[in-house]
PDB file of C-alpha atoms in Angstrom:
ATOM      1  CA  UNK A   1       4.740  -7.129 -17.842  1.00 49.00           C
ATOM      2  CA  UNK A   2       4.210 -10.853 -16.567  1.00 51.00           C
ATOM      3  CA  UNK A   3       1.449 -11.931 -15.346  1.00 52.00           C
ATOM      4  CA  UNK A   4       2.855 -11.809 -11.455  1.00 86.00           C
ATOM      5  CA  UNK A   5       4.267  -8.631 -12.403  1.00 88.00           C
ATOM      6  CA  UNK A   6       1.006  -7.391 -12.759  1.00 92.00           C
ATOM      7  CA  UNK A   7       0.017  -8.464  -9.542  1.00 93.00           C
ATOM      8  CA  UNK A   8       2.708  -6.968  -7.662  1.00 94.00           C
ATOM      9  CA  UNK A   9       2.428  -3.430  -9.371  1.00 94.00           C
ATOM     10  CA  UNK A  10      -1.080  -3.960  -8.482  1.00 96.00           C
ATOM     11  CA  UNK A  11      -1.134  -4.851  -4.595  1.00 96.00           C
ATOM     12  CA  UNK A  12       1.950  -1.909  -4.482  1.00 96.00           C
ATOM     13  CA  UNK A  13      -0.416   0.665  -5.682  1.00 96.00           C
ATOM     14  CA  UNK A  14      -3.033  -0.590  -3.536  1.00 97.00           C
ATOM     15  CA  UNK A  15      -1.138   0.072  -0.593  1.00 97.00           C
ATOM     16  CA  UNK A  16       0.047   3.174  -2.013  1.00 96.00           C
ATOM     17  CA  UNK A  17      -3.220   4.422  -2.585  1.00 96.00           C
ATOM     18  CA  UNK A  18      -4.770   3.411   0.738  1.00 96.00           C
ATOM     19  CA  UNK A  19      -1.941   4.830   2.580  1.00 96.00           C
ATOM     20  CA  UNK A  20      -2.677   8.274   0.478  1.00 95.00           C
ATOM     21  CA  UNK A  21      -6.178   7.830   0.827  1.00 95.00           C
ATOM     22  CA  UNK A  22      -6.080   7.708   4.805  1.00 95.00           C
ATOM     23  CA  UNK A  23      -3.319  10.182   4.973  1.00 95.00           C
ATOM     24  CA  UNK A  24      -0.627   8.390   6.356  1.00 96.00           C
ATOM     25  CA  UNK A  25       2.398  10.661   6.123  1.00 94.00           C
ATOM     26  CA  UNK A  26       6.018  10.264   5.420  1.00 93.00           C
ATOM     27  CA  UNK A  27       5.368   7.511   2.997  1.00 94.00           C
ATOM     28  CA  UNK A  28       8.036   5.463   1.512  1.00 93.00           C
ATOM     29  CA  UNK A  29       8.610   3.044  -0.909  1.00 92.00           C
ATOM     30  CA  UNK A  30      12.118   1.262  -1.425  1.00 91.00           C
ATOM     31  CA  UNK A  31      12.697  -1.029  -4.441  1.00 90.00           C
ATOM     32  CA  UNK A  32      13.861  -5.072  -3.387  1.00 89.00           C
ATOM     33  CA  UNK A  33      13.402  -7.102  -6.372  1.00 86.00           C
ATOM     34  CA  UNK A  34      16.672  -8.403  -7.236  1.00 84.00           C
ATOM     35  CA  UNK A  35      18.055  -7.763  -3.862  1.00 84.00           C
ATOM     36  CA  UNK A  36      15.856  -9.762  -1.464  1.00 83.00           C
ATOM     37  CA  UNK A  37      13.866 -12.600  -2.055  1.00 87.00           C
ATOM     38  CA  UNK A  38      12.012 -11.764   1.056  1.00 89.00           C
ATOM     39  CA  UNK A  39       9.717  -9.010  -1.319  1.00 92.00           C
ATOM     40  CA  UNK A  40       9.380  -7.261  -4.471  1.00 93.00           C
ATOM     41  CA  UNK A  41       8.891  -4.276  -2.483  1.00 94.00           C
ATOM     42  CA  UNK A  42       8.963  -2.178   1.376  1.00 94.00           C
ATOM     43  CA  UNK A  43       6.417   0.669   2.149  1.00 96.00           C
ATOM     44  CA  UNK A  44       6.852   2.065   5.553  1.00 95.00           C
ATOM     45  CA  UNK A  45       4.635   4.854   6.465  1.00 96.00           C
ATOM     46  CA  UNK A  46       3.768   7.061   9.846  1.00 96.00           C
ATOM     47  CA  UNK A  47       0.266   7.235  11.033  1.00 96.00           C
ATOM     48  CA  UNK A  48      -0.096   9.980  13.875  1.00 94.00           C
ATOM     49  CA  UNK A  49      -1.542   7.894  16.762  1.00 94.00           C
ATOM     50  CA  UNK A  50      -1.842   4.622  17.530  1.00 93.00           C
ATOM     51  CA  UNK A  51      -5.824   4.672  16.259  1.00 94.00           C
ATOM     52  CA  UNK A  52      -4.764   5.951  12.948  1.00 96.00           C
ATOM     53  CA  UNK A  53      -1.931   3.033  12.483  1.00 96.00           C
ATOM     54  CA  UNK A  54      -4.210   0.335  13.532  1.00 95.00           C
ATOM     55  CA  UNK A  55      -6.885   1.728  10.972  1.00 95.00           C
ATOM     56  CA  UNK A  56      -4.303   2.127   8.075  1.00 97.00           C
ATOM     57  CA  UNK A  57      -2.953  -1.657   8.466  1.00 96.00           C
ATOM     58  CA  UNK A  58      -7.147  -2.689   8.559  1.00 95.00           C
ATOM     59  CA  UNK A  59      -7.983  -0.768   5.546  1.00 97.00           C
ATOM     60  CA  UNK A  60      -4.557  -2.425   3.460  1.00 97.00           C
ATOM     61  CA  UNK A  61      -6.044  -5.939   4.788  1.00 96.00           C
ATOM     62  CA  UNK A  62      -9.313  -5.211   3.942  1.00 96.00           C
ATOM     63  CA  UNK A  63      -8.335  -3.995   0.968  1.00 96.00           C
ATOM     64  CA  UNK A  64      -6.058  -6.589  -0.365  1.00 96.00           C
ATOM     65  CA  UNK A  65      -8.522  -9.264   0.279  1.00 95.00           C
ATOM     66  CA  UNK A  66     -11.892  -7.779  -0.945  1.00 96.00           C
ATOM     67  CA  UNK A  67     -10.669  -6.237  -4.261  1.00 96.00           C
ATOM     68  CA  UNK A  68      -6.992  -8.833  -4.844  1.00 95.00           C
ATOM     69  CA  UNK A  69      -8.623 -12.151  -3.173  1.00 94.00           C
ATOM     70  CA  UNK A  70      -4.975 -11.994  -1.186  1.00 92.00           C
ATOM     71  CA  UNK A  71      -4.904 -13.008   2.170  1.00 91.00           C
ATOM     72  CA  UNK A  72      -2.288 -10.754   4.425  1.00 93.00           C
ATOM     73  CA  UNK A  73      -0.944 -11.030   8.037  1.00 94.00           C
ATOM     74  CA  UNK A  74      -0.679  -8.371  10.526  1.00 94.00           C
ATOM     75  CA  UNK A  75       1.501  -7.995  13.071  1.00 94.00           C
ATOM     76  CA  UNK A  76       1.770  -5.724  16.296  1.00 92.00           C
ATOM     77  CA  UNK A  77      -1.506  -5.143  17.122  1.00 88.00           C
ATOM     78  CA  UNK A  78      -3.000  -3.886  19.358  1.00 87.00           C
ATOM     79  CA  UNK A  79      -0.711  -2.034  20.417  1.00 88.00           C
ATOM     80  CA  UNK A  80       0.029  -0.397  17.320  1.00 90.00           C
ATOM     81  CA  UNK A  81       3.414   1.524  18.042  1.00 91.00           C
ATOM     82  CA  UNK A  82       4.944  -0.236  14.921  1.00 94.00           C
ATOM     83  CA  UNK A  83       2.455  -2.619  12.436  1.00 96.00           C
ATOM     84  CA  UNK A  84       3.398  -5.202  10.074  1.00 95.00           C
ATOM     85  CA  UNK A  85       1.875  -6.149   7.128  1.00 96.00           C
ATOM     86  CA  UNK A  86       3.375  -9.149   5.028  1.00 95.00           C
ATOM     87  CA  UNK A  87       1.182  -8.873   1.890  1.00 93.00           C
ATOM     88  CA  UNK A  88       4.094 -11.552   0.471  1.00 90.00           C
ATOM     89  CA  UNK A  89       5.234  -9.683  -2.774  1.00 93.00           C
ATOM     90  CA  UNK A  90       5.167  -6.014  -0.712  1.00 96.00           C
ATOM     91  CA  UNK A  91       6.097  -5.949   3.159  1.00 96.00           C
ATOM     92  CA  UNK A  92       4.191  -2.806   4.766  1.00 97.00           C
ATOM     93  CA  UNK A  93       5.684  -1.541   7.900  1.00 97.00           C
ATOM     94  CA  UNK A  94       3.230   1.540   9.778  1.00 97.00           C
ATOM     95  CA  UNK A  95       4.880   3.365  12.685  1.00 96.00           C
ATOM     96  CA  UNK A  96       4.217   5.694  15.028  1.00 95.00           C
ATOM     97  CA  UNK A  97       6.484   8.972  14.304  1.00 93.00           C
ATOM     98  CA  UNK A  98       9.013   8.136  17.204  1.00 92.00           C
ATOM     99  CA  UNK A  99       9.467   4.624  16.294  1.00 93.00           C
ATOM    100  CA  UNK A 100      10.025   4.803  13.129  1.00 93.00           C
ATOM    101  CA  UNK A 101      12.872   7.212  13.914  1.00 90.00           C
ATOM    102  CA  UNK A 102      14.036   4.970  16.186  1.00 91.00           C
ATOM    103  CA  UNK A 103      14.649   1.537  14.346  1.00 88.00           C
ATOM    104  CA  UNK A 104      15.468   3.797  10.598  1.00 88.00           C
ATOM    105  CA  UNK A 105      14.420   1.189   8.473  1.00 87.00           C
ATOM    106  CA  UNK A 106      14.800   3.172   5.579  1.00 84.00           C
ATOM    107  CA  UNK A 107      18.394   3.316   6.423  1.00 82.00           C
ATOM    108  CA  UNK A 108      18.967  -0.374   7.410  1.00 80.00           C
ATOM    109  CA  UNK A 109      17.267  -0.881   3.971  1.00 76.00           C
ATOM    110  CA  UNK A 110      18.739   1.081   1.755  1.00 69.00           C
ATOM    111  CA  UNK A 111      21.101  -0.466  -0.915  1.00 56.00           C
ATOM    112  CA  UNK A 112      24.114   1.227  -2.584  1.00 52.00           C
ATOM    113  CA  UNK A 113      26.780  -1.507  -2.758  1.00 43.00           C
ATOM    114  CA  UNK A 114      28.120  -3.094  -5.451  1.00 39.00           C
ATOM    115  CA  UNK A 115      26.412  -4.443  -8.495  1.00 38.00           C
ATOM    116  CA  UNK A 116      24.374  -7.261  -7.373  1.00 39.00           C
ATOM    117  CA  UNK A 117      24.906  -6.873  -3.667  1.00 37.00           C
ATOM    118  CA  UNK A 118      21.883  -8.781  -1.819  1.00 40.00           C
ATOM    119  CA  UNK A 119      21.338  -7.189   1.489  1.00 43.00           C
ATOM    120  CA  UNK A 120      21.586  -3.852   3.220  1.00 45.00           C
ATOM    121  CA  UNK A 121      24.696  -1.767   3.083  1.00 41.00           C
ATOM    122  CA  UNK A 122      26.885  -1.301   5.789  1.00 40.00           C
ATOM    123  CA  UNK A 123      28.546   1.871   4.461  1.00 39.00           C
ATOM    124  CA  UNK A 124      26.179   5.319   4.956  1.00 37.00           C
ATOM    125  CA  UNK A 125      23.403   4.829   2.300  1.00 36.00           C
ATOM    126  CA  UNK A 126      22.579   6.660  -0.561  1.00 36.00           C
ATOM    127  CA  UNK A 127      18.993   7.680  -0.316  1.00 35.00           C
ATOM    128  CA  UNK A 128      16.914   5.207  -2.319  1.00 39.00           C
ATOM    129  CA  UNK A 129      13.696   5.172  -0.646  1.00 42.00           C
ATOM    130  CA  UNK A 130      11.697   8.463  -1.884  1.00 39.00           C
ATOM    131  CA  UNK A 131       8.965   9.780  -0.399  1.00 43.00           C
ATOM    132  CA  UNK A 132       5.671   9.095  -2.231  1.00 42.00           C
ATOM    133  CA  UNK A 133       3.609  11.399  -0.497  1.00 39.00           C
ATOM    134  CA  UNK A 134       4.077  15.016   1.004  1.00 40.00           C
ATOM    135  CA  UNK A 135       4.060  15.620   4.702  1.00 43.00           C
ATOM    136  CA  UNK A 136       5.224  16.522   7.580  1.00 41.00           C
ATOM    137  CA  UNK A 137       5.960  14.682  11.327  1.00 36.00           C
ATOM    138  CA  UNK A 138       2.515  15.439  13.308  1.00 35.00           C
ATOM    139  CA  UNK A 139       3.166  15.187  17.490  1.00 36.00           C
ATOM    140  CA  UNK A 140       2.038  12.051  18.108  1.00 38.00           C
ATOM    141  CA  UNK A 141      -1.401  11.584  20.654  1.00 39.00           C
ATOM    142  CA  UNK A 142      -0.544   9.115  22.682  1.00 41.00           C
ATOM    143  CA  UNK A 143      -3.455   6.693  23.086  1.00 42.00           C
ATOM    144  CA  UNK A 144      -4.600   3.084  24.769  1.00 49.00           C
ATOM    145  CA  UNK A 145      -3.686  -0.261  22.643  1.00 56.00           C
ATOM    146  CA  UNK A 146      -6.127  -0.320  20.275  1.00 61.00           C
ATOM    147  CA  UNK A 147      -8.630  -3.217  20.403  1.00 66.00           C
ATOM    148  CA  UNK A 148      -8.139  -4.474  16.808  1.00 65.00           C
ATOM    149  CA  UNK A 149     -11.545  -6.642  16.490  1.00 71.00           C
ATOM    150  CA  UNK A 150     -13.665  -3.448  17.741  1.00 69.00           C
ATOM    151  CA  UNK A 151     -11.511  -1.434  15.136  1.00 64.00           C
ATOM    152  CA  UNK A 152     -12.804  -3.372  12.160  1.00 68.00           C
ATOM    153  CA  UNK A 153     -10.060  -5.982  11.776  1.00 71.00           C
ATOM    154  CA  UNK A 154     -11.261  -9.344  10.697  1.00 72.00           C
ATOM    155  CA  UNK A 155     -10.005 -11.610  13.245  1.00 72.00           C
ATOM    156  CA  UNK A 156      -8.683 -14.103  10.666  1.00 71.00           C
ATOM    157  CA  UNK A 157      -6.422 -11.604   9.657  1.00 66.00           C
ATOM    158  CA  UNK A 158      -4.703 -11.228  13.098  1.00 64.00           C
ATOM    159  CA  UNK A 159      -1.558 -13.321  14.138  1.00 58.00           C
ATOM    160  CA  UNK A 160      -2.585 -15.674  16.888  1.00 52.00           C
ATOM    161  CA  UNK A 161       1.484 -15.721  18.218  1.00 46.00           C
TER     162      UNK A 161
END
């Protein structure tokens, strides 16, 4: 393994682990080296309330820069309905149950074209994207935007779009 090989396996099971750790649910992870240049890899995960989703895209942050040195950017806070992470190599997108059935990434994502096709299919996809954890859909508690700085979020980290 490569040097930057290394480093991608290791922010992946970073974010895998955090995710487990904080008990995100419905965790997926779907393969894009060779397919994207965008990332090596896509996790998307479901976080029960908007306080949970916030706190799961803080901890990866956190995470990724105490223990990696890497500097990530977040995205959709505070409301916190759907969170992106863009950790470069691994793209983390956090939802909250409903959303993430709405907009079906996994679907949009999911590759089974022909040999070397670069982008998502347009024909019904093969499942690709497996879940890494067990779990079920929680009902979601609907909650106030969550005030990212009072959450623990390092305002550096925070998109100032």
């Amino acid at each position: 393994m490569a040097p930057d090989d290394a480093a991608v396996a290791a922010l992946h099971a970073l974010v895998l682990s955090t995710l487990d750790d904080d008990q995100a649910v419905e965790v997926v992870t779907i393969p894009l080296a060779g397919k994207t240049s965008i990332a090596d890899h896509m996790v998307i995960a479901s976080g029960r309330s908007t306080r949970q989703v916030a706190s799961l895209a803080a901890k990866i942050a956190e995470r990724a820069k105490t223990e990696l040195g890497r500097k990530v950017r977040i995205e959709g806070l505070p409301a916190a309905d759907w969170v992106l992470i863009d950790a470069q190599d691994v793209i983390v997108h956090i939802f909250r149950p409903e959303v993430r059935s709405f907009y079906n990434l996994e679907k949009m994502w999911a590759f089974d074209g022909p040999s070397g096709s670069t982008g998502p299919s347009r024909a019904p996809p093969k499942v690709v994207a497996e879940p890494i954890l067990a779990g079920g859909r929680h009902d979601p508690i609907e909650a106030e935007p969550v005030d990212p700085v009072a959450e623990g979020v390092d305002p550096a980290l925070l998109d100032d779009n």
